[in-house]
PDB file of C-alpha atoms in Angstrom:
ATOM      1  CA  MET A   1      98.466 -75.394 135.731  1.00 69.00           C
ATOM      2  CA  LYS A   2     100.936 -78.334 135.459  1.00 77.00           C
ATOM      3  CA  ALA A   3      98.411 -81.041 136.052  1.00 83.00           C
ATOM      4  CA  GLY A   4      96.091 -79.668 133.309  1.00 88.00           C
ATOM      5  CA  CYS A   5      93.619 -77.960 135.757  1.00 92.00           C
ATOM      6  CA  ALA A   6      92.385 -74.437 135.333  1.00 96.00           C
ATOM      7  CA  LEU A   7      92.058 -72.532 138.729  1.00 96.00           C
ATOM      8  CA  ARG A   8      89.995 -69.358 138.948  1.00 97.00           C
ATOM      9  CA  GLY A   9      89.818 -67.476 142.267  1.00 97.00           C
ATOM     10  CA  ASP A  10      88.959 -64.276 143.962  1.00 97.00           C
ATOM     11  CA  ALA A  11      91.358 -61.650 144.863  1.00 98.00           C
ATOM     12  CA  ALA A  12      92.445 -63.406 148.072  1.00 98.00           C
ATOM     13  CA  ALA A  13      93.173 -66.580 146.337  1.00 97.00           C
ATOM     14  CA  ARG A  14      95.165 -64.898 143.545  1.00 98.00           C
ATOM     15  CA  ALA A  15      97.221 -63.141 146.115  1.00 98.00           C
ATOM     16  CA  ILE A  16      98.278 -66.531 147.554  1.00 97.00           C
ATOM     17  CA  ASP A  17      99.261 -67.719 143.921  1.00 96.00           C
ATOM     18  CA  GLY A  18      99.709 -65.431 140.891  1.00 95.00           C
ATOM     19  CA  ARG A  19      99.048 -68.357 138.571  1.00 95.00           C
ATOM     20  CA  ILE A  20      95.325 -68.341 139.551  1.00 96.00           C
ATOM     21  CA  ALA A  21      93.143 -66.733 136.980  1.00 97.00           C
ATOM     22  CA  ALA A  22      90.563 -64.091 138.129  1.00 98.00           C
ATOM     23  CA  ALA A  23      87.048 -65.655 138.944  1.00 97.00           C
ATOM     24  CA  ASN A  24      83.866 -64.027 137.789  1.00 96.00           C
ATOM     25  CA  ASP A  25      80.350 -64.025 139.480  1.00 94.00           C
ATOM     26  CA  ALA A  26      79.414 -67.142 137.199  1.00 96.00           C
ATOM     27  CA  ASP A  27      82.287 -69.186 138.392  1.00 96.00           C
ATOM     28  CA  TRP A  28      80.691 -69.699 141.917  1.00 96.00           C
ATOM     29  CA  ASP A  29      77.508 -71.147 140.555  1.00 94.00           C
ATOM     30  CA  THR A  30      78.888 -73.256 137.610  1.00 92.00           C
ATOM     31  CA  GLU A  31      79.297 -76.949 137.730  1.00 87.00           C
ATOM     32  CA  TYR A  32      82.165 -77.360 135.168  1.00 88.00           C
ATOM     33  CA  LEU A  33      82.192 -81.277 134.566  1.00 87.00           C
ATOM     34  CA  ASP A  34      85.790 -80.421 133.829  1.00 92.00           C
ATOM     35  CA  ALA A  35      89.195 -79.786 135.274  1.00 93.00           C
ATOM     36  CA  ILE A  36      88.389 -76.418 136.520  1.00 95.00           C
ATOM     37  CA  LEU A  37      88.218 -75.301 140.154  1.00 93.00           C
ATOM     38  CA  ALA A  38      86.796 -71.930 141.504  1.00 95.00           C
ATOM     39  CA  ILE A  39      88.724 -70.904 144.736  1.00 95.00           C
ATOM     40  CA  ALA A  40      87.177 -68.414 147.156  1.00 96.00           C
ATOM     41  CA  VAL A  41      89.005 -67.479 150.457  1.00 96.00           C
ATOM     42  CA  VAL A  42      86.369 -67.185 153.091  1.00 96.00           C
ATOM     43  CA  ASP A  43      86.456 -66.192 156.809  1.00 95.00           C
ATOM     44  CA  GLY A  44      86.367 -69.569 158.715  1.00 95.00           C
ATOM     45  CA  VAL A  45      83.870 -72.338 158.735  1.00 97.00           C
ATOM     46  CA  GLU A  46      81.019 -69.789 159.029  1.00 98.00           C
ATOM     47  CA  GLY A  47      82.096 -68.107 155.999  1.00 98.00           C
ATOM     48  CA  ALA A  48      82.388 -71.537 154.163  1.00 97.00           C
ATOM     49  CA  ILE A  49      78.908 -72.291 155.162  1.00 98.00           C
ATOM     50  CA  ALA A  50      77.592 -68.949 154.082  1.00 98.00           C
ATOM     51  CA  HIS A  51      79.310 -69.273 150.642  1.00 97.00           C
ATOM     52  CA  ILE A  52      77.955 -72.758 150.134  1.00 97.00           C
ATOM     53  CA  ALA A  53      74.449 -71.642 151.188  1.00 97.00           C
ATOM     54  CA  ARG A  54      74.508 -68.959 148.442  1.00 97.00           C
ATOM     55  CA  HIS A  55      76.344 -71.031 145.679  1.00 96.00           C
ATOM     56  CA  GLY A  56      76.124 -74.624 146.318  1.00 92.00           C
ATOM     57  CA  SER A  57      74.047 -77.122 144.580  1.00 88.00           C
ATOM     58  CA  ARG A  58      72.686 -78.779 147.802  1.00 89.00           C
ATOM     59  CA  HIS A  59      74.010 -82.129 146.467  1.00 88.00           C
ATOM     60  CA  THR A  60      77.704 -82.649 147.739  1.00 91.00           C
ATOM     61  CA  GLU A  61      79.978 -80.537 149.829  1.00 94.00           C
ATOM     62  CA  ALA A  62      83.320 -81.358 151.361  1.00 94.00           C
ATOM     63  CA  ILE A  63      85.801 -79.894 153.923  1.00 95.00           C
ATOM     64  CA  VAL A  64      89.354 -80.824 154.389  1.00 94.00           C
ATOM     65  CA  THR A  65      90.537 -80.191 158.062  1.00 95.00           C
ATOM     66  CA  GLN A  66      92.331 -81.555 161.084  1.00 96.00           C
ATOM     67  CA  ASP A  67      89.926 -79.562 163.455  1.00 97.00           C
ATOM     68  CA  LYS A  68      87.209 -81.658 164.777  1.00 97.00           C
ATOM     69  CA  ALA A  69      85.103 -78.766 165.853  1.00 97.00           C
ATOM     70  CA  ALA A  70      85.187 -77.171 162.468  1.00 97.00           C
ATOM     71  CA  SER A  71      84.245 -80.572 160.664  1.00 97.00           C
ATOM     72  CA  GLU A  72      81.343 -81.074 163.109  1.00 97.00           C
ATOM     73  CA  ARG A  73      80.252 -77.494 162.547  1.00 98.00           C
ATOM     74  CA  PHE A  74      80.429 -78.020 158.818  1.00 97.00           C
ATOM     75  CA  LEU A  75      78.565 -81.186 158.783  1.00 96.00           C
ATOM     76  CA  SER A  76      75.620 -79.727 160.873  1.00 96.00           C
ATOM     77  CA  GLY A  77      75.597 -76.284 159.061  1.00 97.00           C
ATOM     78  CA  VAL A  78      75.726 -77.298 155.457  1.00 96.00           C
ATOM     79  CA  ASP A  79      72.448 -78.154 153.727  1.00 92.00           C
ATOM     80  CA  ALA A  80      73.457 -80.910 151.223  1.00 91.00           C
ATOM     81  CA  ALA A  81      72.535 -84.390 150.446  1.00 87.00           C
ATOM     82  CA  ILE A  82      75.970 -85.584 151.025  1.00 90.00           C
ATOM     83  CA  VAL A  83      78.490 -83.793 153.266  1.00 95.00           C
ATOM     84  CA  LEU A  84      82.221 -85.207 153.564  1.00 94.00           C
ATOM     85  CA  VAL A  85      85.045 -84.570 155.877  1.00 96.00           C
ATOM     86  CA  ASN A  86      88.660 -85.377 154.537  1.00 96.00           C
ATOM     87  CA  ALA A  87      87.358 -87.556 151.746  1.00 93.00           C
ATOM     88  CA  SER A  88      86.995 -86.915 148.062  1.00 91.00           C
ATOM     89  CA  THR A  89      83.605 -85.797 146.715  1.00 88.00           C
ATOM     90  CA  GLN A  90      84.102 -88.371 143.891  1.00 86.00           C
ATOM     91  CA  PHE A  91      82.415 -90.683 146.623  1.00 84.00           C
ATOM     92  CA  ALA A  92      79.014 -89.036 145.801  1.00 82.00           C
ATOM     93  CA  ASP A  93      77.814 -91.778 143.776  1.00 81.00           C
ATOM     94  CA  GLY A  94      75.040 -94.187 144.360  1.00 79.00           C
ATOM     95  CA  GLY A  95      77.304 -97.168 143.852  1.00 79.00           C
ATOM     96  CA  GLU A  96      79.864 -96.054 146.437  1.00 81.00           C
ATOM     97  CA  PHE A  97      76.683 -96.011 149.000  1.00 78.00           C
ATOM     98  CA  GLY A  98      75.690 -99.503 148.047  1.00 81.00           C
ATOM     99  CA  MET A  99      72.730 -98.507 146.074  1.00 78.00           C
ATOM    100  CA  GLY A 100      73.617-100.113 142.959  1.00 77.00           C
ATOM    101  CA  ALA A 101      72.958 -98.209 139.692  1.00 76.00           C
ATOM    102  CA  GLU A 102      71.655 -94.777 140.080  1.00 77.00           C
ATOM    103  CA  ILE A 103      68.274 -93.951 138.750  1.00 73.00           C
ATOM    104  CA  GLY A 104      68.966 -90.123 138.866  1.00 74.00           C
ATOM    105  CA  ILE A 105      70.346 -87.300 141.154  1.00 74.00           C
ATOM    106  CA  ALA A 106      68.208 -85.062 143.068  1.00 70.00           C
ATOM    107  CA  THR A 107      68.850 -82.101 145.342  1.00 68.00           C
ATOM    108  CA  GLY A 108      65.427 -81.183 146.407  1.00 67.00           C
ATOM    109  CA  LYS A 109      63.769 -82.127 149.848  1.00 64.00           C
ATOM    110  CA  LEU A 110      60.250 -83.057 148.836  1.00 60.00           C
ATOM    111  CA  HIS A 111      61.262 -86.332 147.313  1.00 58.00           C
ATOM    112  CA  ALA A 112      64.423 -88.559 147.113  1.00 57.00           C
ATOM    113  CA  ARG A 113      67.532 -86.404 147.548  1.00 61.00           C
ATOM    114  CA  GLY A 114      71.234 -87.119 146.736  1.00 71.00           C
ATOM    115  CA  PRO A 115      72.009 -90.382 144.632  1.00 75.00           C
ATOM    116  CA  VAL A 116      68.592 -91.867 143.862  1.00 71.00           C
ATOM    117  CA  GLY A 117      68.028 -95.591 143.882  1.00 72.00           C
ATOM    118  CA  ALA A 118      64.805 -97.449 144.163  1.00 67.00           C
ATOM    119  CA  GLU A 119      64.847 -97.360 147.992  1.00 66.00           C
ATOM    120  CA  GLN A 120      65.645 -93.672 148.502  1.00 62.00           C
ATOM    121  CA  LEU A 121      62.071 -92.489 148.772  1.00 59.00           C
ATOM    122  CA  THR A 122      62.728 -89.983 151.544  1.00 60.00           C
ATOM    123  CA  SER A 123      65.145 -87.217 152.299  1.00 62.00           C
ATOM    124  CA  TYR A 124      68.661 -88.122 153.548  1.00 72.00           C
ATOM    125  CA  LYS A 125      71.760 -86.369 154.488  1.00 80.00           C
ATOM    126  CA  TYR A 126      74.699 -88.623 154.022  1.00 82.00           C
ATOM    127  CA  VAL A 127      77.762 -87.813 156.363  1.00 86.00           C
ATOM    128  CA  VAL A 128      81.137 -89.186 155.384  1.00 87.00           C
ATOM    129  CA  ARG A 129      84.130 -88.991 157.570  1.00 90.00           C
ATOM    130  CA  GLY A 130      87.506 -89.832 156.085  1.00 90.00           C
ATOM    131  CA  SER A 131      91.151 -89.388 156.384  1.00 92.00           C
ATOM    132  CA  GLY A 132      92.158 -88.244 152.955  1.00 89.00           C
ATOM    133  CA  GLN A 133      90.490 -91.245 150.689  1.00 85.00           C
ATOM    134  CA  VAL A 134      90.109 -90.494 146.898  1.00 85.00           C
ATOM    135  CA  ARG A 135      88.646 -92.752 144.229  1.00 81.00           C
ATOM    136  CA  PRO A 136      91.072 -94.351 141.720  1.00 74.00           C
TER     137      PRO A 136
END
């Protein structure tokens, strides 16, 4: 698209904007590490939670909403180390959490989870509530 991002979506997303390319099954499970976004239109917060349960990494998930009940349901229903409301997933970084340099990143539950620093020797779920913040 104009900003140099590639958008891939399901049929419902493509019906909203014809410039969105068709997504395939692998798109829902791929971490691109690039300017690529896969878009699925789901049925409400429960549909989003179910989609994330099937395809998420259990590391970082976010919702953008003005509906407080929806945000609270998302925060409690999503199984991820970091769950954000109205804030960029770019904040999912040990330095942003005041941990200093990250030793690694983990998504399991039997050892450190999320950004891993020397003090993260238990399982945490970080909840971030924002109002549209992004990292420069």
